[in-house]
Amino acid sequence: MPTPTQNVLDDPRADPFEIAAQAAAEIADRTGIASHDIALTLGSGWARAADLIGETTATLTASEIVGFSAPALAGHVGTIRSILLPNGKRALVIGARTHYYENHGVRRVVHSVRTAAATGATIMILTNGAGGIRESWTPGTPVLISDHINLTGDSPLEGATFIDLTDLYSSRLRAIARSVDATLDEGVYVQNRGPHYETPAEVQMAKIIGGQIVGMSTALEAIAARQAGMEILGMSLITNLAAGIQKTPLNHAEVIQAGKDAEPVISALLAKIVELL
Ligand code: 8IG
């Protein structure tokens, strides 16, 4: 048995797409669903959406599927669910995110996205909890991601793989989301490495270079989803104003609580959006 910190993806000779295909085959086998239509990664604050979007027909422990890591955080559910939507489509819900800050390398970070694509999903919904730079975004505000700035200095692409990232966060899908809630704002998501939150000076930098949301996930996953040919919807739950925008220090417990408080509302919103896809 490998120890929890080891993973087939850590072998540089392994082909991450081959392992994603194996993972998808295991998911098809264990769920009894040969092909999924859409996939969702549910970040902090969004987990309840899985219960609202449809009927769960199978729940798997993510770490039992090849390439998936055990969750690093208590409260981050390490499950993969197959859900039958009211419109007859099949959704794959990934409740297990490997963060870049865990230091397991970007292959592990994007494995769930590559696996989702290999199950047949053509739409990838990426959600997260994040800090807000716009002062009007009080904790609990859901925001559409319109674009991103990747400050990790890393990429899931290996070798000379040149991929266009125009309209990465599909304007078509954002319009569908706004048809459910016309008040949804949108903003540019800045992915920092974390796990520390930003300094106030770093938040000012993010603002000056065009960002409105700061977080520790999603951008690298979106790049991998584009590489896999998926259409992407990105949504952030603003759980806190970013450091220095908010006058008091950031407290992880408060951030988690803001996510919990907003969960029923944003989950219902996401369920309505998914119904239209
Ligand atoms: I929740 O303020 C959450 N995640 N980088 N900054 C960054 N990530 C976050 C924040 C934040 N809040």
PDB file of N, CA and C in Angstrom, residues 66-130:
ATOM      1  N   VAL A  66      -7.801   5.886  -8.765  1.00  0.00           N
ATOM      2  CA  VAL A  66      -6.384   6.078  -9.086  1.00  0.00           C
ATOM      3  C   VAL A  66      -6.044   7.564  -9.337  1.00  0.00           C
ATOM      4  N   GLY A  67      -4.962   8.008  -8.728  1.00  0.00           N
ATOM      5  CA  GLY A  67      -4.473   9.373  -8.935  1.00  0.00           C
ATOM      6  C   GLY A  67      -5.006  10.392  -7.955  1.00  0.00           C
ATOM      7  N   PHE A  68      -6.121  10.065  -7.288  1.00  0.00           N
ATOM      8  CA  PHE A  68      -6.694  11.027  -6.341  1.00  0.00           C
ATOM      9  C   PHE A  68      -5.963  10.967  -5.001  1.00  0.00           C
ATOM     10  N   SER A  69      -5.802  12.134  -4.386  1.00  0.00           N
ATOM     11  CA  SER A  69      -5.119  12.226  -3.101  1.00  0.00           C
ATOM     12  C   SER A  69      -6.153  12.265  -1.985  1.00  0.00           C
ATOM     13  N   ALA A  70      -5.757  11.874  -0.790  1.00  0.00           N
ATOM     14  CA  ALA A  70      -6.631  12.030   0.373  1.00  0.00           C
ATOM     15  C   ALA A  70      -6.806  13.522   0.649  1.00  0.00           C
ATOM     16  N   PRO A  71      -7.991  13.960   1.131  1.00  0.00           N
ATOM     17  CA  PRO A  71      -8.188  15.387   1.377  1.00  0.00           C
ATOM     18  C   PRO A  71      -7.232  15.903   2.441  1.00  0.00           C
ATOM     19  N   ALA A  72      -6.722  17.117   2.236  1.00  0.00           N
ATOM     20  CA  ALA A  72      -5.735  17.694   3.158  1.00  0.00           C
ATOM     21  C   ALA A  72      -6.427  18.377   4.323  1.00  0.00           C
ATOM     22  N   LEU A  73      -7.697  18.702   4.131  1.00  0.00           N
ATOM     23  CA  LEU A  73      -8.407  19.521   5.113  1.00  0.00           C
ATOM     24  C   LEU A  73      -9.630  18.804   5.641  1.00  0.00           C
ATOM     25  N   ALA A  74      -9.797  18.792   6.953  1.00  0.00           N
ATOM     26  CA  ALA A  74     -11.069  18.331   7.520  1.00  0.00           C
ATOM     27  C   ALA A  74     -12.138  19.300   7.034  1.00  0.00           C
ATOM     28  N   GLY A  75     -13.297  18.794   6.665  1.00  0.00           N
ATOM     29  CA  GLY A  75     -14.341  19.682   6.151  1.00  0.00           C
ATOM     30  C   GLY A  75     -14.332  19.753   4.638  1.00  0.00           C
ATOM     31  N   HIS A  76     -13.259  19.329   4.003  1.00  0.00           N
ATOM     32  CA  HIS A  76     -13.244  19.151   2.555  1.00  0.00           C
ATOM     33  C   HIS A  76     -13.625  17.690   2.301  1.00  0.00           C
ATOM     34  N   VAL A  77     -14.805  17.482   1.742  1.00  0.00           N
ATOM     35  CA  VAL A  77     -15.315  16.119   1.588  1.00  0.00           C
ATOM     36  C   VAL A  77     -14.553  15.382   0.495  1.00  0.00           C
ATOM     37  N   GLY A  78     -14.019  14.229   0.836  1.00  0.00           N
ATOM     38  CA  GLY A  78     -13.274  13.482  -0.169  1.00  0.00           C
ATOM     39  C   GLY A  78     -14.125  12.508  -0.940  1.00  0.00           C
ATOM     40  N   THR A  79     -15.235  12.961  -1.494  1.00  0.00           N
ATOM     41  CA  THR A  79     -16.100  12.049  -2.243  1.00  0.00           C
ATOM     42  C   THR A  79     -16.254  12.476  -3.693  1.00  0.00           C
ATOM     43  N   ILE A  80     -16.608  11.495  -4.503  1.00  0.00           N
ATOM     44  CA  ILE A  80     -17.000  11.745  -5.886  1.00  0.00           C
ATOM     45  C   ILE A  80     -18.405  11.165  -6.019  1.00  0.00           C
ATOM     46  N   ARG A  81     -19.324  11.986  -6.484  1.00  0.00           N
ATOM     47  CA  ARG A  81     -20.708  11.516  -6.595  1.00  0.00           C
ATOM     48  C   ARG A  81     -21.187  11.550  -8.035  1.00  0.00           C
ATOM     49  N   SER A  82     -22.002  10.579  -8.370  1.00  0.00           N
ATOM     50  CA  SER A  82     -22.696  10.601  -9.652  1.00  0.00           C
ATOM     51  C   SER A  82     -24.135  11.000  -9.383  1.00  0.00           C
ATOM     52  N   ILE A  83     -24.591  12.033 -10.067  1.00  0.00           N
ATOM     53  CA  ILE A  83     -25.922  12.579  -9.810  1.00  0.00           C
ATOM     54  C   ILE A  83     -26.739  12.607 -11.093  1.00  0.00           C
ATOM     55  N   LEU A  84     -27.980  12.114 -10.973  1.00  0.00           N
ATOM     56  CA  LEU A  84     -28.929  12.183 -12.087  1.00  0.00           C
ATOM     57  C   LEU A  84     -29.679  13.505 -11.978  1.00  0.00           C
ATOM     58  N   LEU A  85     -29.532  14.357 -12.983  1.00  0.00           N
ATOM     59  CA  LEU A  85     -30.188  15.666 -12.964  1.00  0.00           C
ATOM     60  C   LEU A  85     -31.645  15.518 -13.416  1.00  0.00           C
ATOM     61  N   PRO A  86     -32.508  16.476 -13.019  1.00  0.00           N
ATOM     62  CA  PRO A  86     -33.912  16.415 -13.455  1.00  0.00           C
ATOM     63  C   PRO A  86     -34.052  16.378 -14.984  1.00  0.00           C
ATOM     64  N   ASN A  87     -33.090  16.971 -15.689  1.00  0.00           N
ATOM     65  CA  ASN A  87     -33.183  16.974 -17.159  1.00  0.00           C
ATOM     66  C   ASN A  87     -32.623  15.692 -17.788  1.00  0.00           C
ATOM     67  N   GLY A  88     -32.283  14.710 -16.951  1.00  0.00           N
ATOM     68  CA  GLY A  88     -31.831  13.418 -17.481  1.00  0.00           C
ATOM     69  C   GLY A  88     -30.331  13.312 -17.677  1.00  0.00           C
ATOM     70  N   LYS A  89     -29.631  14.458 -17.542  1.00  0.00           N
ATOM     71  CA  LYS A  89     -28.171  14.413 -17.703  1.00  0.00           C
ATOM     72  C   LYS A  89     -27.502  13.863 -16.441  1.00  0.00           C
ATOM     73  N   ARG A  90     -26.261  13.476 -16.618  1.00  0.00           N
ATOM     74  CA  ARG A  90     -25.493  12.916 -15.497  1.00  0.00           C
ATOM     75  C   ARG A  90     -24.397  13.888 -15.091  1.00  0.00           C
ATOM     76  N   ALA A  91     -24.344  14.209 -13.815  1.00  0.00           N
ATOM     77  CA  ALA A  91     -23.308  15.118 -13.298  1.00  0.00           C
ATOM     78  C   ALA A  91     -22.345  14.347 -12.409  1.00  0.00           C
ATOM     79  N   LEU A  92     -21.088  14.656 -12.562  1.00  0.00           N
ATOM     80  CA  LEU A  92     -20.054  14.099 -11.693  1.00  0.00           C
ATOM     81  C   LEU A  92     -19.648  15.207 -10.730  1.00  0.00           C
ATOM     82  N   VAL A  93     -19.842  14.970  -9.439  1.00  0.00           N
ATOM     83  CA  VAL A  93     -19.541  16.006  -8.451  1.00  0.00           C
ATOM     84  C   VAL A  93     -18.292  15.620  -7.670  1.00  0.00           C
ATOM     85  N   ILE A  94     -17.291  16.436  -7.806  1.00  0.00           N
ATOM     86  CA  ILE A  94     -16.007  16.171  -7.170  1.00  0.00           C
ATOM     87  C   ILE A  94     -15.909  17.018  -5.912  1.00  0.00           C
ATOM     88  N   GLY A  95     -15.938  16.334  -4.769  1.00  0.00           N
ATOM     89  CA  GLY A  95     -15.856  17.057  -3.498  1.00  0.00           C
ATOM     90  C   GLY A  95     -14.460  17.007  -2.925  1.00  0.00           C
ATOM     91  N   ALA A  96     -13.499  16.612  -3.749  1.00  0.00           N
ATOM     92  CA  ALA A  96     -12.127  16.421  -3.275  1.00  0.00           C
ATOM     93  C   ALA A  96     -11.180  17.239  -4.134  1.00  0.00           C
ATOM     94  N   ARG A  97     -10.703  18.321  -3.594  1.00  0.00           N
ATOM     95  CA  ARG A  97      -9.794  19.175  -4.363  1.00  0.00           C
ATOM     96  C   ARG A  97      -8.406  19.058  -3.773  1.00  0.00           C
ATOM     97  N   THR A  98      -7.416  18.871  -4.648  1.00  0.00           N
ATOM     98  CA  THR A  98      -6.025  18.938  -4.198  1.00  0.00           C
ATOM     99  C   THR A  98      -5.531  20.337  -4.519  1.00  0.00           C
ATOM    100  N   HIS A  99      -5.099  21.046  -3.494  1.00  0.00           N
ATOM    101  CA  HIS A  99      -4.657  22.433  -3.695  1.00  0.00           C
ATOM    102  C   HIS A  99      -3.182  22.499  -4.070  1.00  0.00           C
ATOM    103  N   TYR A 100      -2.850  23.507  -4.825  1.00  0.00           N
ATOM    104  CA  TYR A 100      -1.455  23.724  -5.227  1.00  0.00           C
ATOM    105  C   TYR A 100      -0.554  23.887  -3.998  1.00  0.00           C
ATOM    106  N   TYR A 101      -1.104  24.536  -2.953  1.00  0.00           N
ATOM    107  CA  TYR A 101      -0.274  24.801  -1.767  1.00  0.00           C
ATOM    108  C   TYR A 101       0.096  23.537  -0.996  1.00  0.00           C
ATOM    109  N   GLU A 102      -0.530  22.411  -1.342  1.00  0.00           N
ATOM    110  CA  GLU A 102      -0.167  21.163  -0.672  1.00  0.00           C
ATOM    111  C   GLU A 102       1.200  20.658  -1.119  1.00  0.00           C
ATOM    112  N   ASN A 103       1.682  21.256  -2.218  1.00  0.00           N
ATOM    113  CA  ASN A 103       3.032  20.937  -2.672  1.00  0.00           C
ATOM    114  C   ASN A 103       3.179  19.538  -3.257  1.00  0.00           C
ATOM    115  N   HIS A 104       2.100  18.997  -3.820  1.00  0.00           N
ATOM    116  CA  HIS A 104       2.176  17.688  -4.457  1.00  0.00           C
ATOM    117  C   HIS A 104       2.331  17.807  -5.976  1.00  0.00           C
ATOM    118  N   GLY A 105       2.495  19.044  -6.437  1.00  0.00           N
ATOM    119  CA  GLY A 105       2.691  19.237  -7.870  1.00  0.00           C
ATOM    120  C   GLY A 105       1.378  19.455  -8.592  1.00  0.00           C
ATOM    121  N   VAL A 106       1.486  20.101  -9.747  1.00  0.00           N
ATOM    122  CA  VAL A 106       0.288  20.538 -10.455  1.00  0.00           C
ATOM    123  C   VAL A 106      -0.451  19.367 -11.118  1.00  0.00           C
ATOM    124  N   ARG A 107       0.242  18.283 -11.401  1.00  0.00           N
ATOM    125  CA  ARG A 107      -0.454  17.116 -11.968  1.00  0.00           C
ATOM    126  C   ARG A 107      -1.552  16.618 -11.041  1.00  0.00           C
ATOM    127  N   ARG A 108      -1.239  16.589  -9.759  1.00  0.00           N
ATOM    128  CA  ARG A 108      -2.247  16.129  -8.799  1.00  0.00           C
ATOM    129  C   ARG A 108      -3.378  17.138  -8.655  1.00  0.00           C
ATOM    130  N   VAL A 109      -3.017  18.439  -8.790  1.00  0.00           N
ATOM    131  CA  VAL A 109      -4.025  19.500  -8.665  1.00  0.00           C
ATOM    132  C   VAL A 109      -5.101  19.356  -9.746  1.00  0.00           C
ATOM    133  N   VAL A 110      -4.676  19.017 -10.962  1.00  0.00           N
ATOM    134  CA  VAL A 110      -5.627  19.014 -12.078  1.00  0.00           C
ATOM    135  C   VAL A 110      -6.132  17.614 -12.435  1.00  0.00           C
ATOM    136  N   HIS A 111      -5.743  16.623 -11.664  1.00  0.00           N
ATOM    137  CA  HIS A 111      -6.162  15.249 -11.988  1.00  0.00           C
ATOM    138  C   HIS A 111      -7.686  15.094 -12.011  1.00  0.00           C
ATOM    139  N   SER A 112      -8.376  15.747 -11.079  1.00  0.00           N
ATOM    140  CA  SER A 112      -9.838  15.608 -11.050  1.00  0.00           C
ATOM    141  C   SER A 112     -10.466  16.189 -12.315  1.00  0.00           C
ATOM    142  N   VAL A 113      -9.908  17.289 -12.797  1.00  0.00           N
ATOM    143  CA  VAL A 113     -10.440  17.911 -14.015  1.00  0.00           C
ATOM    144  C   VAL A 113     -10.182  17.003 -15.218  1.00  0.00           C
ATOM    145  N   ARG A 114      -8.985  16.462 -15.304  1.00  0.00           N
ATOM    146  CA  ARG A 114      -8.665  15.565 -16.428  1.00  0.00           C
ATOM    147  C   ARG A 114      -9.512  14.303 -16.372  1.00  0.00           C
ATOM    148  N   THR A 115      -9.766  13.836 -15.160  1.00  0.00           N
ATOM    149  CA  THR A 115     -10.618  12.653 -14.998  1.00  0.00           C
ATOM    150  C   THR A 115     -12.043  12.980 -15.428  1.00  0.00           C
ATOM    151  N   ALA A 116     -12.526  14.151 -15.008  1.00  0.00           N
ATOM    152  CA  ALA A 116     -13.887  14.571 -15.392  1.00  0.00           C
ATOM    153  C   ALA A 116     -14.020  14.591 -16.908  1.00  0.00           C
ATOM    154  N   ALA A 117     -13.018  15.141 -17.578  1.00  0.00           N
ATOM    155  CA  ALA A 117     -13.055  15.184 -19.047  1.00  0.00           C
ATOM    156  C   ALA A 117     -13.066  13.766 -19.619  1.00  0.00           C
ATOM    157  N   ALA A 118     -12.285  12.886 -19.003  1.00  0.00           N
ATOM    158  CA  ALA A 118     -12.204  11.511 -19.499  1.00  0.00           C
ATOM    159  C   ALA A 118     -13.500  10.736 -19.263  1.00  0.00           C
ATOM    160  N   THR A 119     -14.331  11.174 -18.298  1.00  0.00           N
ATOM    161  CA  THR A 119     -15.628  10.525 -18.106  1.00  0.00           C
ATOM    162  C   THR A 119     -16.632  10.977 -19.169  1.00  0.00           C
ATOM    163  N   GLY A 120     -16.252  11.956 -19.970  1.00  0.00           N
ATOM    164  CA  GLY A 120     -17.139  12.433 -21.028  1.00  0.00           C
ATOM    165  C   GLY A 120     -17.694  13.820 -20.797  1.00  0.00           C
ATOM    166  N   ALA A 121     -17.431  14.389 -19.613  1.00  0.00           N
ATOM    167  CA  ALA A 121     -18.006  15.699 -19.294  1.00  0.00           C
ATOM    168  C   ALA A 121     -17.471  16.774 -20.239  1.00  0.00           C
ATOM    169  N   THR A 122     -18.373  17.595 -20.745  1.00  0.00           N
ATOM    170  CA  THR A 122     -17.978  18.663 -21.663  1.00  0.00           C
ATOM    171  C   THR A 122     -18.094  20.035 -21.014  1.00  0.00           C
ATOM    172  N   ILE A 123     -18.717  20.074 -19.839  1.00  0.00           N
ATOM    173  CA  ILE A 123     -18.809  21.326 -19.068  1.00  0.00           C
ATOM    174  C   ILE A 123     -18.185  21.087 -17.705  1.00  0.00           C
ATOM    175  N   MET A 124     -17.299  21.983 -17.307  1.00  0.00           N
ATOM    176  CA  MET A 124     -16.640  21.904 -15.998  1.00  0.00           C
ATOM    177  C   MET A 124     -17.038  23.116 -15.180  1.00  0.00           C
ATOM    178  N   ILE A 125     -17.698  22.884 -14.076  1.00  0.00           N
ATOM    179  CA  ILE A 125     -18.057  23.984 -13.175  1.00  0.00           C
ATOM    180  C   ILE A 125     -17.073  23.982 -12.015  1.00  0.00           C
ATOM    181  N   LEU A 126     -16.329  25.073 -11.880  1.00  0.00           N
ATOM    182  CA  LEU A 126     -15.320  25.185 -10.830  1.00  0.00           C
ATOM    183  C   LEU A 126     -15.799  26.211  -9.814  1.00  0.00           C
ATOM    184  N   THR A 127     -15.944  25.796  -8.566  1.00  0.00           N
ATOM    185  CA  THR A 127     -16.374  26.734  -7.531  1.00  0.00           C
ATOM    186  C   THR A 127     -15.321  26.811  -6.430  1.00  0.00           C
ATOM    187  N   ASN A 128     -15.337  27.908  -5.717  1.00  0.00           N
ATOM    188  CA  ASN A 128     -14.362  28.084  -4.632  1.00  0.00           C
ATOM    189  C   ASN A 128     -14.874  29.110  -3.625  1.00  0.00           C
ATOM    190  N   GLY A 129     -14.230  29.130  -2.479  1.00  0.00           N
ATOM    191  CA  GLY A 129     -14.396  30.219  -1.532  1.00  0.00           C
ATOM    192  C   GLY A 129     -13.212  31.146  -1.741  1.00  0.00           C
ATOM    193  N   ALA A 130     -13.415  32.448  -1.651  1.00  0.00           N
ATOM    194  CA  ALA A 130     -12.343  33.374  -2.009  1.00  0.00           C
ATOM    195  C   ALA A 130     -12.487  34.696  -1.270  1.00  0.00           C
TER     196      ALA A 130
END
